[in-house]
């Protein structure tokens, strides 16, 4: 399966798509306003004052640093690369699951205590291994998981690395100074503080811990577009190891 491994390395470009949303814009000259929740026109909202980015971003950075698990759902593109993904599990990578959909197919990666497992559709297998090999693999594998020695060959979908890139240095010294507006916004039924940056918008939980709930790129498409949603902070249920009968090993993987 050497051909499969070599072609699959191309998927590492998706890491760049993910990081395109972490705030790579230039600084803004616009001053941040002092908008409050009064714009929502409700008695409850009027009582809420949106904190400055310089005040809440450092606190959010701490939640990123201290997080043990999270679920991330993203729909992103940059240049010719595009990807829809859902990543969930532990920040340290000991128990994670990734569901990836690209123009070249879909794949599912499961990593538990150092063991890695892969499922992929025929389109992905055909693109990465060729039609003949894809047909052979599909026949051999069926609905089973493929045991994989090194999951990184299929892309860098590390939750810990992503959160680190969104961490203290980025949010405090890079992103906070770029905020030009702020408000209270309902995000899927959750009250959030929204911060509008030069090329990136942020939604942070307005109640309880200031968890990061959404990032959206608003700059030129060439720099990266799309959004990432965050949920289940420190509450992701552990993924289960597939039963032995559900796993197949393929030489070369």
PDB file of C-alpha atoms in Angstrom:
ATOM      1  CA  UNK A   1       0.000   0.000   0.000  1.00  0.00           C
ATOM      2  CA  UNK A   2       2.944   2.328  -0.606  1.00  0.00           C
ATOM      3  CA  UNK A   3       0.950   4.299  -3.189  1.00  0.00           C
ATOM      4  CA  UNK A   4      -1.872   4.832  -0.727  1.00  0.00           C
ATOM      5  CA  UNK A   5       0.490   6.132   1.935  1.00  0.00           C
ATOM      6  CA  UNK A   6       2.325   8.506  -0.412  1.00  0.00           C
ATOM      7  CA  UNK A   7      -0.851  10.023  -1.836  1.00  0.00           C
ATOM      8  CA  UNK A   8      -2.484  10.278   1.557  1.00  0.00           C
ATOM      9  CA  UNK A   9       0.296  12.588   2.701  1.00  0.00           C
ATOM     10  CA  UNK A  10      -1.338  15.259   0.557  1.00  0.00           C
ATOM     11  CA  UNK A  11      -4.065  15.506   3.155  1.00  0.00           C
ATOM     12  CA  UNK A  12      -1.724  17.242   5.559  1.00  0.00           C
ATOM     13  CA  UNK A  13      -2.650  20.404   3.663  1.00  0.00           C
ATOM     14  CA  UNK A  14      -5.949  20.357   5.539  1.00  0.00           C
ATOM     15  CA  UNK A  15      -4.056  21.411   8.644  1.00  0.00           C
ATOM     16  CA  UNK A  16      -3.369  24.692   6.867  1.00  0.00           C
ATOM     17  CA  UNK A  17      -7.070  25.044   6.097  1.00  0.00           C
ATOM     18  CA  UNK A  18      -7.853  24.651   9.789  1.00  0.00           C
ATOM     19  CA  UNK A  19      -5.260  27.175  10.871  1.00  0.00           C
ATOM     20  CA  UNK A  20      -6.498  29.680   8.271  1.00  0.00           C
ATOM     21  CA  UNK A  21      -9.238  30.501  10.756  1.00  0.00           C
ATOM     22  CA  UNK A  22      -7.010  31.133  13.750  1.00  0.00           C
ATOM     23  CA  UNK A  23      -6.307  34.802  13.042  1.00  0.00           C
ATOM     24  CA  UNK A  24      -3.669  35.417  10.402  1.00  0.00           C
ATOM     25  CA  UNK A  25      -4.935  38.855   9.352  1.00  0.00           C
ATOM     26  CA  UNK A  26      -3.135  42.160   9.553  1.00  0.00           C
ATOM     27  CA  UNK A  27      -3.760  44.632  12.373  1.00  0.00           C
ATOM     28  CA  UNK A  28      -6.684  47.018  12.149  1.00  0.00           C
ATOM     29  CA  UNK A  29      -6.581  50.779  12.662  1.00  0.00           C
ATOM     30  CA  UNK A  30     -10.235  50.947  13.767  1.00  0.00           C
ATOM     31  CA  UNK A  31     -10.855  51.507  17.499  1.00  0.00           C
ATOM     32  CA  UNK A  32     -13.017  48.996  19.360  1.00  0.00           C
ATOM     33  CA  UNK A  33     -16.474  50.338  20.217  1.00  0.00           C
ATOM     34  CA  UNK A  34     -18.304  49.924  23.512  1.00  0.00           C
ATOM     35  CA  UNK A  35     -21.487  48.204  22.304  1.00  0.00           C
ATOM     36  CA  UNK A  36     -23.652  46.610  24.989  1.00  0.00           C
ATOM     37  CA  UNK A  37     -26.451  44.092  24.753  1.00  0.00           C
ATOM     38  CA  UNK A  38     -29.049  46.888  24.589  1.00  0.00           C
ATOM     39  CA  UNK A  39     -29.171  46.278  20.865  1.00  0.00           C
ATOM     40  CA  UNK A  40     -31.138  43.104  21.550  1.00  0.00           C
ATOM     41  CA  UNK A  41     -34.031  45.226  22.883  1.00  0.00           C
ATOM     42  CA  UNK A  42     -34.880  42.991  25.827  1.00  0.00           C
ATOM     43  CA  UNK A  43     -34.875  43.978  29.535  1.00  0.00           C
ATOM     44  CA  UNK A  44     -32.516  41.128  30.384  1.00  0.00           C
ATOM     45  CA  UNK A  45     -30.082  41.979  27.603  1.00  0.00           C
ATOM     46  CA  UNK A  46     -29.836  45.633  28.665  1.00  0.00           C
ATOM     47  CA  UNK A  47     -28.245  44.569  31.945  1.00  0.00           C
ATOM     48  CA  UNK A  48     -25.311  42.868  30.217  1.00  0.00           C
ATOM     49  CA  UNK A  49     -22.201  44.825  29.379  1.00  0.00           C
ATOM     50  CA  UNK A  50     -19.906  43.130  26.898  1.00  0.00           C
ATOM     51  CA  UNK A  51     -16.356  43.023  28.307  1.00  0.00           C
ATOM     52  CA  UNK A  52     -13.474  44.318  26.256  1.00  0.00           C
ATOM     53  CA  UNK A  53     -11.598  41.758  24.208  1.00  0.00           C
ATOM     54  CA  UNK A  54      -8.447  42.591  26.142  1.00  0.00           C
ATOM     55  CA  UNK A  55     -10.287  41.491  29.306  1.00  0.00           C
ATOM     56  CA  UNK A  56     -12.001  38.293  28.178  1.00  0.00           C
ATOM     57  CA  UNK A  57      -9.583  36.915  25.570  1.00  0.00           C
ATOM     58  CA  UNK A  58      -6.916  36.109  28.188  1.00  0.00           C
ATOM     59  CA  UNK A  59      -9.542  34.238  30.223  1.00  0.00           C
ATOM     60  CA  UNK A  60     -10.636  32.310  27.150  1.00  0.00           C
ATOM     61  CA  UNK A  61      -6.998  31.494  26.416  1.00  0.00           C
ATOM     62  CA  UNK A  62      -6.763  29.912  29.878  1.00  0.00           C
ATOM     63  CA  UNK A  63      -9.785  27.685  29.150  1.00  0.00           C
ATOM     64  CA  UNK A  64      -8.073  26.574  25.928  1.00  0.00           C
ATOM     65  CA  UNK A  65      -4.884  25.769  27.799  1.00  0.00           C
ATOM     66  CA  UNK A  66      -6.641  23.881  30.590  1.00  0.00           C
ATOM     67  CA  UNK A  67      -9.132  22.003  28.411  1.00  0.00           C
ATOM     68  CA  UNK A  68      -9.048  18.215  28.536  1.00  0.00           C
ATOM     69  CA  UNK A  69     -11.493  17.493  25.701  1.00  0.00           C
ATOM     70  CA  UNK A  70     -13.665  19.204  23.094  1.00  0.00           C
ATOM     71  CA  UNK A  71     -15.752  18.629  19.977  1.00  0.00           C
ATOM     72  CA  UNK A  72     -14.932  20.751  16.943  1.00  0.00           C
ATOM     73  CA  UNK A  73     -17.075  20.971  13.805  1.00  0.00           C
ATOM     74  CA  UNK A  74     -15.594  22.862  10.873  1.00  0.00           C
ATOM     75  CA  UNK A  75     -16.491  23.826   7.315  1.00  0.00           C
ATOM     76  CA  UNK A  76     -13.431  25.438   5.756  1.00  0.00           C
ATOM     77  CA  UNK A  77     -11.695  26.180   2.488  1.00  0.00           C
ATOM     78  CA  UNK A  78      -8.558  27.866   1.222  1.00  0.00           C
ATOM     79  CA  UNK A  79      -7.458  27.955  -2.384  1.00  0.00           C
ATOM     80  CA  UNK A  80      -8.295  24.604  -3.969  1.00  0.00           C
ATOM     81  CA  UNK A  81      -8.514  22.850  -0.595  1.00  0.00           C
ATOM     82  CA  UNK A  82     -11.818  22.449   1.220  1.00  0.00           C
ATOM     83  CA  UNK A  83     -12.847  20.265   4.106  1.00  0.00           C
ATOM     84  CA  UNK A  84     -15.767  19.552   6.395  1.00  0.00           C
ATOM     85  CA  UNK A  85     -14.763  17.887   9.612  1.00  0.00           C
ATOM     86  CA  UNK A  86     -15.791  16.875  13.065  1.00  0.00           C
ATOM     87  CA  UNK A  87     -13.062  16.237  15.619  1.00  0.00           C
ATOM     88  CA  UNK A  88     -13.866  15.055  19.123  1.00  0.00           C
ATOM     89  CA  UNK A  89     -11.916  13.682  22.022  1.00  0.00           C
ATOM     90  CA  UNK A  90      -9.082  14.358  24.414  1.00  0.00           C
ATOM     91  CA  UNK A  91      -6.673  17.215  23.900  1.00  0.00           C
ATOM     92  CA  UNK A  92      -3.731  14.884  24.578  1.00  0.00           C
ATOM     93  CA  UNK A  93      -4.749  12.627  21.672  1.00  0.00           C
ATOM     94  CA  UNK A  94      -5.256   9.518  23.803  1.00  0.00           C
ATOM     95  CA  UNK A  95      -8.882   9.145  22.705  1.00  0.00           C
ATOM     96  CA  UNK A  96      -9.994  10.988  19.561  1.00  0.00           C
ATOM     97  CA  UNK A  97     -12.182  10.583  16.508  1.00  0.00           C
ATOM     98  CA  UNK A  98     -12.091  12.521  13.239  1.00  0.00           C
ATOM     99  CA  UNK A  99     -14.718  12.511  10.497  1.00  0.00           C
ATOM    100  CA  UNK A 100     -13.422  14.228   7.352  1.00  0.00           C
ATOM    101  CA  UNK A 101     -15.209  15.032   4.088  1.00  0.00           C
ATOM    102  CA  UNK A 102     -13.275  16.457   1.124  1.00  0.00           C
ATOM    103  CA  UNK A 103     -13.728  16.639  -2.617  1.00  0.00           C
ATOM    104  CA  UNK A 104     -11.699  13.428  -2.839  1.00  0.00           C
ATOM    105  CA  UNK A 105     -13.945  11.463  -0.493  1.00  0.00           C
ATOM    106  CA  UNK A 106     -14.557  10.852   3.168  1.00  0.00           C
ATOM    107  CA  UNK A 107     -12.591   9.163   5.905  1.00  0.00           C
ATOM    108  CA  UNK A 108     -12.953   8.409   9.584  1.00  0.00           C
ATOM    109  CA  UNK A 109      -9.969   8.152  11.919  1.00  0.00           C
ATOM    110  CA  UNK A 110     -10.120   6.713  15.407  1.00  0.00           C
ATOM    111  CA  UNK A 111      -7.186   6.836  17.849  1.00  0.00           C
ATOM    112  CA  UNK A 112      -7.397   5.156  21.231  1.00  0.00           C
ATOM    113  CA  UNK A 113      -4.443   4.620  23.570  1.00  0.00           C
ATOM    114  CA  UNK A 114      -1.920   4.616  20.734  1.00  0.00           C
ATOM    115  CA  UNK A 115      -3.905   2.331  18.410  1.00  0.00           C
ATOM    116  CA  UNK A 116      -5.245   3.852  15.182  1.00  0.00           C
ATOM    117  CA  UNK A 117      -8.113   2.792  12.943  1.00  0.00           C
ATOM    118  CA  UNK A 118      -9.320   4.024   9.560  1.00  0.00           C
ATOM    119  CA  UNK A 119     -12.525   3.842   7.528  1.00  0.00           C
ATOM    120  CA  UNK A 120     -12.716   5.427   4.066  1.00  0.00           C
ATOM    121  CA  UNK A 121     -15.177   5.458   1.182  1.00  0.00           C
ATOM    122  CA  UNK A 122     -14.414   4.136  -2.310  1.00  0.00           C
ATOM    123  CA  UNK A 123     -13.928   7.643  -3.681  1.00  0.00           C
ATOM    124  CA  UNK A 124     -11.174   8.365  -1.193  1.00  0.00           C
ATOM    125  CA  UNK A 125      -9.537   4.979  -1.742  1.00  0.00           C
ATOM    126  CA  UNK A 126      -9.703   5.384  -5.525  1.00  0.00           C
ATOM    127  CA  UNK A 127      -8.097   8.825  -5.341  1.00  0.00           C
ATOM    128  CA  UNK A 128      -5.331   7.787  -2.981  1.00  0.00           C
ATOM    129  CA  UNK A 129      -4.625   4.207  -4.093  1.00  0.00           C
ATOM    130  CA  UNK A 130      -6.039   3.982  -7.620  1.00  0.00           C
ATOM    131  CA  UNK A 131      -9.283   2.380  -8.818  1.00  0.00           C
ATOM    132  CA  UNK A 132      -7.908  -1.160  -8.979  1.00  0.00           C
ATOM    133  CA  UNK A 133      -6.449  -1.061  -5.471  1.00  0.00           C
ATOM    134  CA  UNK A 134      -9.581   0.693  -4.175  1.00  0.00           C
ATOM    135  CA  UNK A 135     -11.767  -2.125  -5.445  1.00  0.00           C
ATOM    136  CA  UNK A 136      -9.514  -4.717  -3.820  1.00  0.00           C
ATOM    137  CA  UNK A 137      -9.474  -2.813  -0.530  1.00  0.00           C
ATOM    138  CA  UNK A 138     -13.244  -2.369  -0.529  1.00  0.00           C
ATOM    139  CA  UNK A 139     -13.706  -6.104  -1.027  1.00  0.00           C
ATOM    140  CA  UNK A 140     -11.230  -6.971   1.717  1.00  0.00           C
ATOM    141  CA  UNK A 141     -12.411  -4.433   4.241  1.00  0.00           C
ATOM    142  CA  UNK A 142     -16.163  -4.160   3.840  1.00  0.00           C
ATOM    143  CA  UNK A 143     -17.524  -2.287   6.864  1.00  0.00           C
ATOM    144  CA  UNK A 144     -14.533  -3.055   9.076  1.00  0.00           C
ATOM    145  CA  UNK A 145     -11.927  -0.690  10.464  1.00  0.00           C
ATOM    146  CA  UNK A 146      -8.422  -0.807   8.973  1.00  0.00           C
ATOM    147  CA  UNK A 147      -5.674  -0.983  11.598  1.00  0.00           C
ATOM    148  CA  UNK A 148      -3.185   1.833  10.921  1.00  0.00           C
ATOM    149  CA  UNK A 149       0.268   2.216  12.465  1.00  0.00           C
ATOM    150  CA  UNK A 150       0.628   5.945  11.843  1.00  0.00           C
ATOM    151  CA  UNK A 151      -2.596   7.976  11.511  1.00  0.00           C
ATOM    152  CA  UNK A 152      -0.652  11.196  10.809  1.00  0.00           C
ATOM    153  CA  UNK A 153      -0.045   9.993   7.237  1.00  0.00           C
ATOM    154  CA  UNK A 154      -3.664  10.911   6.522  1.00  0.00           C
ATOM    155  CA  UNK A 155      -3.470  14.465   7.854  1.00  0.00           C
ATOM    156  CA  UNK A 156      -2.720  16.452  10.973  1.00  0.00           C
ATOM    157  CA  UNK A 157      -5.992  16.559  12.918  1.00  0.00           C
ATOM    158  CA  UNK A 158      -4.514  17.003  16.378  1.00  0.00           C
ATOM    159  CA  UNK A 159      -6.883  18.785  18.776  1.00  0.00           C
ATOM    160  CA  UNK A 160      -4.064  19.714  21.125  1.00  0.00           C
ATOM    161  CA  UNK A 161      -2.064  21.450  18.387  1.00  0.00           C
ATOM    162  CA  UNK A 162      -5.125  23.310  17.168  1.00  0.00           C
ATOM    163  CA  UNK A 163      -6.041  24.606  20.617  1.00  0.00           C
ATOM    164  CA  UNK A 164      -2.434  25.596  21.248  1.00  0.00           C
ATOM    165  CA  UNK A 165      -2.481  27.669  18.040  1.00  0.00           C
ATOM    166  CA  UNK A 166      -5.616  29.389  19.310  1.00  0.00           C
ATOM    167  CA  UNK A 167      -4.051  29.932  22.705  1.00  0.00           C
ATOM    168  CA  UNK A 168      -2.561  32.638  24.859  1.00  0.00           C
ATOM    169  CA  UNK A 169      -0.197  34.317  22.388  1.00  0.00           C
ATOM    170  CA  UNK A 170      -2.762  34.432  19.593  1.00  0.00           C
ATOM    171  CA  UNK A 171      -5.806  35.578  21.533  1.00  0.00           C
ATOM    172  CA  UNK A 172      -4.059  38.032  23.852  1.00  0.00           C
ATOM    173  CA  UNK A 173      -1.382  39.695  21.761  1.00  0.00           C
ATOM    174  CA  UNK A 174      -2.589  39.069  18.213  1.00  0.00           C
ATOM    175  CA  UNK A 175      -6.375  38.955  18.120  1.00  0.00           C
ATOM    176  CA  UNK A 176      -7.552  41.235  20.947  1.00  0.00           C
ATOM    177  CA  UNK A 177      -6.071  44.441  19.441  1.00  0.00           C
ATOM    178  CA  UNK A 178      -7.902  43.793  16.155  1.00  0.00           C
ATOM    179  CA  UNK A 179     -11.425  43.771  17.601  1.00  0.00           C
ATOM    180  CA  UNK A 180     -13.489  46.605  16.112  1.00  0.00           C
ATOM    181  CA  UNK A 181     -16.964  45.802  17.516  1.00  0.00           C
ATOM    182  CA  UNK A 182     -18.618  43.685  20.182  1.00  0.00           C
ATOM    183  CA  UNK A 183     -22.146  42.612  21.058  1.00  0.00           C
ATOM    184  CA  UNK A 184     -24.304  39.930  22.670  1.00  0.00           C
ATOM    185  CA  UNK A 185     -25.595  37.318  20.252  1.00  0.00           C
ATOM    186  CA  UNK A 186     -27.662  34.145  20.531  1.00  0.00           C
ATOM    187  CA  UNK A 187     -25.716  31.238  19.067  1.00  0.00           C
ATOM    188  CA  UNK A 188     -27.835  28.101  18.739  1.00  0.00           C
ATOM    189  CA  UNK A 189     -29.692  28.973  21.913  1.00  0.00           C
ATOM    190  CA  UNK A 190     -26.579  29.954  23.860  1.00  0.00           C
ATOM    191  CA  UNK A 191     -25.903  33.542  24.929  1.00  0.00           C
ATOM    192  CA  UNK A 192     -22.501  34.639  23.652  1.00  0.00           C
ATOM    193  CA  UNK A 193     -20.254  37.660  23.402  1.00  0.00           C
ATOM    194  CA  UNK A 194     -19.415  38.270  19.745  1.00  0.00           C
ATOM    195  CA  UNK A 195     -16.181  40.050  18.844  1.00  0.00           C
ATOM    196  CA  UNK A 196     -15.660  41.325  15.314  1.00  0.00           C
ATOM    197  CA  UNK A 197     -12.026  41.339  14.288  1.00  0.00           C
ATOM    198  CA  UNK A 198     -10.270  42.574  11.166  1.00  0.00           C
ATOM    199  CA  UNK A 199     -10.576  39.227   9.367  1.00  0.00           C
ATOM    200  CA  UNK A 200     -11.810  36.880  12.094  1.00  0.00           C
ATOM    201  CA  UNK A 201     -14.923  36.935  14.309  1.00  0.00           C
ATOM    202  CA  UNK A 202     -15.141  35.188  17.688  1.00  0.00           C
ATOM    203  CA  UNK A 203     -18.083  33.973  19.778  1.00  0.00           C
ATOM    204  CA  UNK A 204     -17.363  33.356  23.481  1.00  0.00           C
ATOM    205  CA  UNK A 205     -19.784  31.989  26.084  1.00  0.00           C
ATOM    206  CA  UNK A 206     -21.370  34.873  27.988  1.00  0.00           C
ATOM    207  CA  UNK A 207     -22.389  32.748  30.984  1.00  0.00           C
ATOM    208  CA  UNK A 208     -20.254  30.404  33.052  1.00  0.00           C
ATOM    209  CA  UNK A 209     -16.705  29.772  31.873  1.00  0.00           C
ATOM    210  CA  UNK A 210     -15.723  31.937  28.848  1.00  0.00           C
ATOM    211  CA  UNK A 211     -15.358  29.020  26.463  1.00  0.00           C
ATOM    212  CA  UNK A 212     -14.676  29.694  22.790  1.00  0.00           C
ATOM    213  CA  UNK A 213     -17.777  28.561  20.860  1.00  0.00           C
ATOM    214  CA  UNK A 214     -17.208  29.727  17.296  1.00  0.00           C
ATOM    215  CA  UNK A 215     -14.632  31.271  14.977  1.00  0.00           C
ATOM    216  CA  UNK A 216     -15.465  32.577  11.514  1.00  0.00           C
ATOM    217  CA  UNK A 217     -13.085  33.901   8.875  1.00  0.00           C
ATOM    218  CA  UNK A 218     -14.321  37.109   7.250  1.00  0.00           C
ATOM    219  CA  UNK A 219     -11.303  38.107   5.176  1.00  0.00           C
ATOM    220  CA  UNK A 220     -10.564  37.386   1.507  1.00  0.00           C
ATOM    221  CA  UNK A 221     -11.316  33.855   0.352  1.00  0.00           C
ATOM    222  CA  UNK A 222      -7.701  33.429  -0.712  1.00  0.00           C
ATOM    223  CA  UNK A 223      -6.666  33.703   2.940  1.00  0.00           C
ATOM    224  CA  UNK A 224      -9.158  31.051   4.070  1.00  0.00           C
ATOM    225  CA  UNK A 225     -12.909  31.065   4.618  1.00  0.00           C
ATOM    226  CA  UNK A 226     -15.391  29.145   6.728  1.00  0.00           C
ATOM    227  CA  UNK A 227     -16.011  28.555  10.398  1.00  0.00           C
ATOM    228  CA  UNK A 228     -15.269  26.299  13.342  1.00  0.00           C
ATOM    229  CA  UNK A 229     -17.784  25.474  16.096  1.00  0.00           C
ATOM    230  CA  UNK A 230     -16.709  24.233  19.544  1.00  0.00           C
ATOM    231  CA  UNK A 231     -18.830  22.247  22.015  1.00  0.00           C
ATOM    232  CA  UNK A 232     -18.625  19.619  24.781  1.00  0.00           C
ATOM    233  CA  UNK A 233     -15.763  21.428  26.496  1.00  0.00           C
ATOM    234  CA  UNK A 234     -14.222  18.973  29.007  1.00  0.00           C
ATOM    235  CA  UNK A 235     -17.231  16.668  28.516  1.00  0.00           C
ATOM    236  CA  UNK A 236     -16.585  14.494  25.444  1.00  0.00           C
ATOM    237  CA  UNK A 237     -17.646  10.896  26.054  1.00  0.00           C
ATOM    238  CA  UNK A 238     -14.771   8.425  25.452  1.00  0.00           C
ATOM    239  CA  UNK A 239     -14.760   6.692  22.095  1.00  0.00           C
ATOM    240  CA  UNK A 240     -14.788   2.890  22.248  1.00  0.00           C
ATOM    241  CA  UNK A 241     -12.151   0.564  20.809  1.00  0.00           C
ATOM    242  CA  UNK A 242     -13.587  -1.512  17.940  1.00  0.00           C
ATOM    243  CA  UNK A 243     -14.093  -5.202  18.660  1.00  0.00           C
ATOM    244  CA  UNK A 244     -11.408  -7.506  17.226  1.00  0.00           C
ATOM    245  CA  UNK A 245     -13.914  -8.889  14.720  1.00  0.00           C
ATOM    246  CA  UNK A 246     -14.485  -5.358  13.415  1.00  0.00           C
ATOM    247  CA  UNK A 247     -10.816  -4.686  12.587  1.00  0.00           C
ATOM    248  CA  UNK A 248      -8.662  -5.840   9.659  1.00  0.00           C
ATOM    249  CA  UNK A 249      -4.927  -5.416   9.133  1.00  0.00           C
ATOM    250  CA  UNK A 250      -3.446  -4.628   5.704  1.00  0.00           C
ATOM    251  CA  UNK A 251       0.293  -4.983   5.006  1.00  0.00           C
ATOM    252  CA  UNK A 252       1.940  -1.593   4.528  1.00  0.00           C
ATOM    253  CA  UNK A 253      -0.482   0.331   6.722  1.00  0.00           C
TER     254      UNK A 253
END
